[in-house]
Tab-separated table of C-alpha atoms in Angstrom:
chain	number	residue	atom	x	y	z
A	295	UNK	CA	-31.865	-3.793	-34.856
A	296	UNK	CA	-28.454	-4.759	-33.180
A	297	UNK	CA	-26.841	-1.986	-33.688
A	298	UNK	CA	-26.171	0.781	-31.012
A	299	UNK	CA	-27.622	4.605	-32.470
A	300	UNK	CA	-23.930	6.815	-32.109
A	301	UNK	CA	-24.451	8.498	-29.610
A	302	UNK	CA	-25.551	5.982	-26.803
A	303	UNK	CA	-22.522	4.120	-28.000
A	304	UNK	CA	-19.625	7.724	-26.862
A	305	UNK	CA	-21.749	7.465	-23.765
A	306	UNK	CA	-21.165	4.110	-22.040
A	307	UNK	CA	-17.409	4.295	-23.455
A	308	UNK	CA	-17.098	7.348	-20.800
A	309	UNK	CA	-19.167	5.937	-18.098
A	310	UNK	CA	-16.275	2.954	-18.218
A	311	UNK	CA	-13.139	5.600	-18.282
A	312	UNK	CA	-13.700	6.626	-15.291
A	313	UNK	CA	-14.030	3.474	-13.380
A	314	UNK	CA	-11.021	2.170	-15.044
A	315	UNK	CA	-9.271	5.428	-15.050
A	316	UNK	CA	-9.456	4.591	-10.537
A	317	UNK	CA	-8.583	1.569	-10.761
A	318	UNK	CA	-5.368	2.181	-12.202
A	319	UNK	CA	-4.531	5.013	-9.738
A	320	UNK	CA	-5.608	3.471	-6.825
A	321	UNK	CA	-2.842	-0.220	-7.919
A	322	UNK	CA	-0.419	2.367	-8.306
A	323	UNK	CA	-1.383	4.307	-5.541
A	324	UNK	CA	-1.690	1.902	-2.886
A	325	UNK	CA	2.227	0.660	-3.244
A	326	UNK	CA	2.981	4.252	-2.454
A	327	UNK	CA	0.940	3.906	0.315
A	328	UNK	CA	1.929	0.599	1.984
A	329	UNK	CA	5.625	2.643	1.759
A	330	UNK	CA	5.048	5.300	3.462
A	331	UNK	CA	3.188	3.863	6.388
A	332	UNK	CA	4.534	0.481	7.437
A	333	UNK	CA	2.069	-1.827	8.870
A	334	UNK	CA	3.181	-4.108	11.436
A	335	UNK	CA	1.754	-7.102	13.531
A	336	UNK	CA	4.145	-7.639	16.099
A	337	UNK	CA	2.975	-5.605	19.261
A	338	UNK	CA	4.808	-4.241	22.370
A	339	UNK	CA	3.843	-4.630	25.839
A	340	UNK	CA	2.599	-1.014	25.902
A	341	UNK	CA	0.299	-1.075	22.458
A	342	UNK	CA	-3.679	-1.605	22.776
A	343	UNK	CA	-5.504	-4.379	20.814
A	344	UNK	CA	-8.083	-2.722	18.578
A	345	UNK	CA	-10.364	-5.437	16.882
A	346	UNK	CA	-10.846	-5.841	13.562
A	347	UNK	CA	-14.214	-6.132	12.782
A	348	UNK	CA	-14.073	-8.719	9.078
A	349	UNK	CA	-16.692	-11.117	10.621
A	350	UNK	CA	-17.527	-14.367	13.071
A	351	UNK	CA	-15.900	-17.334	12.250
A	352	UNK	CA	-12.519	-16.532	11.032
A	353	UNK	CA	-9.581	-18.111	10.278
A	354	UNK	CA	-5.877	-16.483	9.978
A	355	UNK	CA	-5.838	-16.799	6.299
A	356	UNK	CA	-9.135	-14.166	5.665
A	357	UNK	CA	-7.967	-11.922	9.092
A	358	UNK	CA	-4.576	-11.179	6.650
A	359	UNK	CA	-7.019	-10.745	3.737
A	360	UNK	CA	-8.822	-8.271	5.073
A	361	UNK	CA	-5.267	-6.473	5.826
A	362	UNK	CA	-5.508	-7.143	9.585
A	363	UNK	CA	-3.343	-9.768	12.042
A	364	UNK	CA	-4.683	-12.887	13.794
A	365	UNK	CA	-4.578	-13.308	18.078
A	366	UNK	CA	-5.404	-17.503	19.011
A	367	UNK	CA	-6.405	-16.213	22.819
A	368	UNK	CA	-7.526	-19.693	23.380
A	369	UNK	CA	-9.720	-21.273	21.365
A	370	UNK	CA	-10.830	-18.095	19.641
A	371	UNK	CA	-8.966	-16.639	17.232
A	372	UNK	CA	-9.620	-12.591	17.040
A	373	UNK	CA	-8.489	-10.316	14.229
A	374	UNK	CA	-6.797	-6.842	15.294
A	375	UNK	CA	-5.570	-3.954	13.148
A	376	UNK	CA	-1.960	-3.697	13.072
A	377	UNK	CA	0.010	-1.004	14.319
A	378	UNK	CA	2.557	1.679	12.771
A	379	UNK	CA	5.949	0.912	12.757
A	380	UNK	CA	8.091	3.645	12.794
A	381	UNK	CA	11.966	1.542	12.805
A	382	UNK	CA	10.231	0.833	9.310
A	383	UNK	CA	9.809	3.950	8.237
A	384	UNK	CA	12.383	5.567	9.385
A	385	UNK	CA	15.069	3.609	7.671
A	386	UNK	CA	12.965	3.476	4.424
A	387	UNK	CA	13.626	7.086	4.407
A	388	UNK	CA	17.087	6.396	5.391
A	389	UNK	CA	17.152	4.341	2.588
A	390	UNK	CA	15.497	6.799	0.089
A	391	UNK	CA	17.735	9.916	1.053
A	392	UNK	CA	20.577	8.205	0.562
A	393	UNK	CA	19.696	6.991	-2.454
A	394	UNK	CA	19.308	9.970	-3.106
A	395	UNK	CA	22.519	11.989	-2.559
A	396	UNK	CA	24.329	9.094	-4.014
A	397	UNK	CA	22.940	10.008	-7.597
A	398	UNK	CA	22.949	13.618	-7.058
A	399	UNK	CA	27.035	13.347	-6.274
A	400	UNK	CA	27.438	11.377	-9.189
A	401	UNK	CA	24.960	13.064	-11.351
A	402	UNK	CA	28.254	15.755	-11.854
A	403	UNK	CA	30.931	12.987	-12.396
A	404	UNK	CA	28.237	11.599	-15.490
A	405	UNK	CA	27.802	14.945	-17.339
A	406	UNK	CA	31.278	15.428	-17.324
A	407	UNK	CA	32.333	12.164	-18.857
A	408	UNK	CA	29.381	12.583	-21.635
A	409	UNK	CA	30.633	15.913	-22.255
A	410	UNK	CA	34.382	14.938	-22.630
A	411	UNK	CA	33.382	12.762	-25.619
């Protein structure tokens, strides 16, 4: 009575597997997305603040956990959406491309050294 029939056991495993795969893909996808879409809390003069709706009575830690930026105006703490950091994106892409060219430049020397042996 304590054992499940084989068909029921297979169905349970198939239901659990896609959610675990989704979590693994999300864990890989999120850092990759944050690398190519850097965000910052530094505001320039012409940028308007877009409120981040995460609830009332927030502190700075809760605001940052929800991927929002804290802003203290007067006695009230407000959270706002972070801004795209185009300078950081430019720097990251430049380093990535330079690294790629460096690897491609060293590849013929490595191949020649291996083939001479």
